[in-house]
mmCIF file of C-alpha atoms and ligand atoms in Angstrom:
data_model
loop_
_atom_site.group_PDB
_atom_site.id
_atom_site.type_symbol
_atom_site.label_atom_id
_atom_site.label_comp_id
_atom_site.label_asym_id
_atom_site.label_seq_id
_atom_site.Cartn_x
_atom_site.Cartn_y
_atom_site.Cartn_z
ATOM 1 C CA MET A 14 3.516 -11.310 -18.664
ATOM 2 C CA PRO A 15 5.582 -8.150 -18.292
ATOM 3 C CA SER A 16 8.885 -8.585 -16.539
ATOM 4 C CA VAL A 17 9.199 -6.852 -13.200
ATOM 5 C CA GLN A 18 12.755 -5.897 -12.412
ATOM 6 C CA ALA A 19 13.971 -4.970 -8.991
ATOM 7 C CA GLY A 20 15.963 -1.882 -9.659
ATOM 8 C CA GLU A 21 16.261 1.799 -10.058
ATOM 9 C CA PHE A 22 13.283 3.974 -9.313
ATOM 10 C CA GLU A 23 12.819 6.164 -12.396
ATOM 11 C CA SER A 24 9.671 8.137 -11.717
ATOM 12 C CA TRP A 25 6.133 7.728 -10.463
ATOM 13 C CA ASP A 26 4.903 7.935 -14.061
ATOM 14 C CA ALA A 27 7.217 5.079 -15.076
ATOM 15 C CA LEU A 28 6.077 2.947 -12.137
ATOM 16 C CA ALA A 29 2.436 3.740 -12.896
ATOM 17 C CA GLN A 30 2.987 2.649 -16.497
ATOM 18 C CA GLN A 31 4.528 -0.622 -15.279
ATOM 19 C CA ALA A 32 1.557 -1.133 -12.951
ATOM 20 C CA ARG A 33 -0.925 -0.609 -15.793
ATOM 21 C CA GLY A 34 0.963 -3.147 -17.906
ATOM 22 C CA LEU A 35 1.152 -5.628 -15.063
ATOM 23 C CA LEU A 36 -2.558 -5.484 -14.201
ATOM 24 C CA SER A 37 -3.964 -4.929 -17.671
ATOM 25 C CA GLY A 38 -6.584 -7.440 -18.771
ATOM 26 C CA GLU A 39 -6.693 -9.142 -15.372
ATOM 27 C CA PRO A 40 -9.546 -8.259 -12.997
ATOM 28 C CA HIS A 41 -8.775 -10.655 -10.114
ATOM 29 C CA ARG A 42 -8.708 -8.750 -6.821
ATOM 30 C CA ILE A 43 -6.185 -10.942 -4.984
ATOM 31 C CA ALA A 44 -3.937 -11.664 -7.968
ATOM 32 C CA ASN A 45 -3.621 -7.988 -8.848
ATOM 33 C CA ALA A 46 -3.006 -7.006 -5.235
ATOM 34 C CA ALA A 47 -0.222 -9.618 -5.045
ATOM 35 C CA ASN A 48 1.445 -8.414 -8.224
ATOM 36 C CA LEU A 49 1.123 -4.739 -7.325
ATOM 37 C CA ALA A 50 2.595 -5.358 -3.855
ATOM 38 C CA ALA A 51 5.561 -7.089 -5.508
ATOM 39 C CA LEU A 52 5.976 -4.286 -8.051
ATOM 40 C CA ILE A 53 5.968 -1.629 -5.321
ATOM 41 C CA PHE A 54 8.267 -3.541 -2.959
ATOM 42 C CA ASN A 55 10.832 -4.187 -5.689
ATOM 43 C CA GLY A 56 10.417 -0.918 -7.555
ATOM 44 C CA VAL A 57 10.403 1.690 -4.779
ATOM 45 C CA PRO A 58 13.656 1.980 -2.823
ATOM 46 C CA ASP A 59 13.973 1.724 0.954
ATOM 47 C CA LEU A 60 10.787 -0.146 1.859
ATOM 48 C CA ASN A 61 10.397 -2.906 4.421
ATOM 49 C CA TRP A 62 6.713 -3.668 3.835
ATOM 50 C CA ALA A 63 4.242 -3.101 0.992
ATOM 51 C CA GLY A 64 0.813 -4.610 0.746
ATOM 52 C CA PHE A 65 -2.903 -4.632 1.227
ATOM 53 C CA TYR A 66 -5.503 -4.901 3.934
ATOM 54 C CA PHE A 67 -9.112 -5.560 2.887
ATOM 55 C CA VAL A 68 -12.305 -4.716 4.747
ATOM 56 C CA GLU A 69 -14.131 -7.846 5.877
ATOM 57 C CA GLY A 70 -17.117 -7.334 8.142
ATOM 58 C CA ASP A 71 -16.156 -4.345 10.249
ATOM 59 C CA GLU A 72 -12.382 -4.846 10.328
ATOM 60 C CA LEU A 73 -9.316 -4.911 8.092
ATOM 61 C CA ILE A 74 -7.755 -8.296 7.258
ATOM 62 C CA VAL A 75 -4.264 -8.559 5.819
ATOM 63 C CA GLY A 76 -4.073 -9.355 2.102
ATOM 64 C CA PRO A 77 -1.187 -9.913 -0.299
ATOM 65 C CA PHE A 78 2.046 -8.224 0.754
ATOM 66 C CA GLN A 79 5.835 -8.280 0.632
ATOM 67 C CA GLY A 80 7.882 -7.961 3.797
ATOM 68 C CA GLN A 81 7.863 -9.475 7.275
ATOM 69 C CA PRO A 82 4.758 -11.334 8.511
ATOM 70 C CA ALA A 83 2.112 -8.838 9.609
ATOM 71 C CA CYS A 84 -0.792 -8.345 12.005
ATOM 72 C CA VAL A 85 -3.827 -10.091 10.538
ATOM 73 C CA ARG A 86 -6.712 -7.999 11.909
ATOM 74 C CA ILE A 87 -6.936 -4.227 12.417
ATOM 75 C CA ALA A 88 -10.026 -2.629 13.964
ATOM 76 C CA PRO A 89 -11.528 0.561 12.480
ATOM 77 C CA GLY A 90 -9.678 3.614 13.781
ATOM 78 C CA ASN A 91 -6.715 1.593 15.031
ATOM 79 C CA GLY A 92 -3.227 2.459 13.857
ATOM 80 C CA VAL A 93 -2.417 4.185 10.602
ATOM 81 C CA CYS A 94 -4.378 1.656 8.547
ATOM 82 C CA GLY A 95 -7.508 1.870 10.702
ATOM 83 C CA THR A 96 -7.282 5.674 10.571
ATOM 84 C CA ALA A 97 -7.160 5.615 6.750
ATOM 85 C CA MET A 98 -10.094 3.177 6.754
ATOM 86 C CA VAL A 99 -12.275 5.409 8.923
ATOM 87 C CA SER A 100 -11.264 8.783 7.450
ATOM 88 C CA GLY A 101 -11.138 7.714 3.801
ATOM 89 C CA GLU A 102 -8.031 9.872 3.504
ATOM 90 C CA THR A 103 -4.407 9.054 2.725
ATOM 91 C CA GLN A 104 -2.219 8.981 5.831
ATOM 92 C CA ARG A 105 1.422 10.033 5.439
ATOM 93 C CA VAL A 106 3.316 9.502 8.684
ATOM 94 C CA GLU A 107 6.860 10.878 8.929
ATOM 95 C CA ASP A 108 7.570 9.195 12.278
ATOM 96 C CA VAL A 109 5.455 6.215 13.212
ATOM 97 C CA ASN A 110 6.660 6.411 16.826
ATOM 98 C CA ALA A 111 4.968 9.805 17.097
ATOM 99 C CA PHE A 112 1.646 8.496 15.704
ATOM 100 C CA ALA A 113 -0.680 7.694 18.588
ATOM 101 C CA GLY A 114 -1.868 4.105 18.237
ATOM 102 C CA HIS A 115 0.586 3.087 15.525
ATOM 103 C CA ILE A 116 0.629 -0.716 15.247
ATOM 104 C CA ALA A 117 4.222 -1.959 15.120
ATOM 105 C CA CYS A 118 3.870 -5.086 12.972
ATOM 106 C CA ASP A 119 7.476 -4.788 11.849
ATOM 107 C CA PRO A 120 9.570 -2.997 14.472
ATOM 108 C CA ASN A 121 11.884 -1.755 11.699
ATOM 109 C CA SER A 122 9.164 0.518 10.279
ATOM 110 C CA ARG A 123 9.869 4.215 10.852
ATOM 111 C CA SER A 124 7.630 5.970 8.331
ATOM 112 C CA GLU A 125 4.484 4.951 6.518
ATOM 113 C CA VAL A 126 1.915 5.838 3.866
ATOM 114 C CA VAL A 127 -1.563 4.308 3.858
ATOM 115 C CA VAL A 128 -3.952 4.944 0.954
ATOM 116 C CA PRO A 129 -7.630 3.995 1.356
ATOM 117 C CA LEU A 130 -9.136 1.969 -1.496
ATOM 118 C CA ILE A 131 -12.509 3.520 -2.280
ATOM 119 C CA GLU A 132 -15.100 1.811 -4.486
ATOM 120 C CA SER A 133 -18.462 3.478 -5.060
ATOM 121 C CA GLY A 134 -17.864 5.764 -2.084
ATOM 122 C CA ARG A 135 -17.006 2.918 0.318
ATOM 123 C CA VAL A 136 -13.593 2.057 1.737
ATOM 124 C CA VAL A 137 -12.956 -1.557 0.715
ATOM 125 C CA GLY A 138 -9.354 -1.776 1.900
ATOM 126 C CA VAL A 139 -6.064 0.053 2.175
ATOM 127 C CA LEU A 140 -2.678 0.030 0.468
ATOM 128 C CA ASP A 141 0.006 0.193 3.173
ATOM 129 C CA ILE A 142 3.666 1.053 2.557
ATOM 130 C CA ASP A 143 6.344 1.095 5.280
ATOM 131 C CA SER A 144 9.956 2.270 5.296
ATOM 132 C CA PRO A 145 12.737 1.754 7.841
ATOM 133 C CA ILE A 146 13.843 5.349 7.148
ATOM 134 C CA PRO A 147 12.190 8.180 9.133
ATOM 135 C CA GLY A 148 10.527 10.752 6.861
ATOM 136 C CA ARG A 149 11.072 8.529 3.819
ATOM 137 C CA PHE A 150 7.887 9.603 2.016
ATOM 138 C CA SER A 151 7.265 13.010 0.448
ATOM 139 C CA ASP A 152 3.888 14.360 -0.480
ATOM 140 C CA ALA A 153 4.722 13.443 -4.097
ATOM 141 C CA ASP A 154 5.343 9.866 -2.938
ATOM 142 C CA ALA A 155 1.918 9.780 -1.285
ATOM 143 C CA ARG A 156 0.371 11.014 -4.557
ATOM 144 C CA GLY A 157 2.358 8.320 -6.408
ATOM 145 C CA PHE A 158 0.942 5.575 -4.193
ATOM 146 C CA GLU A 159 -2.542 7.040 -4.667
ATOM 147 C CA GLN A 160 -2.011 6.770 -8.429
ATOM 148 C CA LEU A 161 -1.052 3.097 -8.056
ATOM 149 C CA ALA A 162 -4.082 2.450 -5.838
ATOM 150 C CA ALA A 163 -6.303 4.021 -8.519
ATOM 151 C CA ILE A 164 -4.743 1.780 -11.185
ATOM 152 C CA TYR A 165 -5.417 -1.240 -8.962
ATOM 153 C CA LEU A 166 -9.073 -0.281 -8.455
ATOM 154 C CA ALA A 167 -9.540 0.435 -12.176
ATOM 155 C CA SER A 168 -8.144 -3.006 -13.048
ATOM 156 C CA LEU A 169 -10.898 -4.713 -11.016
ATOM 157 C CA ALA A 170 -13.663 -3.069 -13.004
ATOM 158 C CA ARG A 171 -12.813 -4.882 -16.250
HETATM 159 N N1 SME B 217 1.656 -0.045 10.990
HETATM 160 C C1 SME B 217 0.306 -0.306 10.551
HETATM 161 C C2 SME B 217 -0.051 -1.748 10.717
HETATM 162 C C3 SME B 217 0.222 -2.568 9.518
HETATM 163 S S1 SME B 217 1.842 -2.934 9.302
HETATM 164 O O1 SME B 217 2.620 -1.696 9.125
HETATM 165 C C4 SME B 217 2.068 -3.921 8.042
HETATM 166 C C5 SME B 217 -0.681 0.551 11.298
HETATM 167 O O2 SME B 217 -0.328 1.239 12.267
HETATM 168 O O3 SME B 217 -1.820 0.527 10.911
#
């Protein structure tokens, strides 16, 4: 079991390498989501929420996460998560208060990235990351979270 240290953010490549180590050899969907949420929350500075929603039926249901308790169900097209679910595209929101329909699960959230999880062309869930700092996430950060989402999806295929 690799040790996961809360600490300095080195680089997206370093975090991706840690994620590969953490998930390697383990294909369990929930277990890997839980560990990846913990790795992100402790490894990326200035977050207040990091975790997963999974598609069940026609809605998103909250999965493993770190942070304050969250909304359980999100309908397609609702909020940032529901928008990522419907569009199949990463959402990077500089100011959640300016995003029409943003769902304020944690009122401290000010900016957000949501990456859709796509398996065989279908959105099966989303990876959702929130920060209390407006404009916290750069485009490179969004790409970094996409890389972690890809590592998560690849781990399930083993
Ligand atoms: N803010 C999200 C809802 C999920 S919480 O941030 C954990 C949204 O608008 O979809």
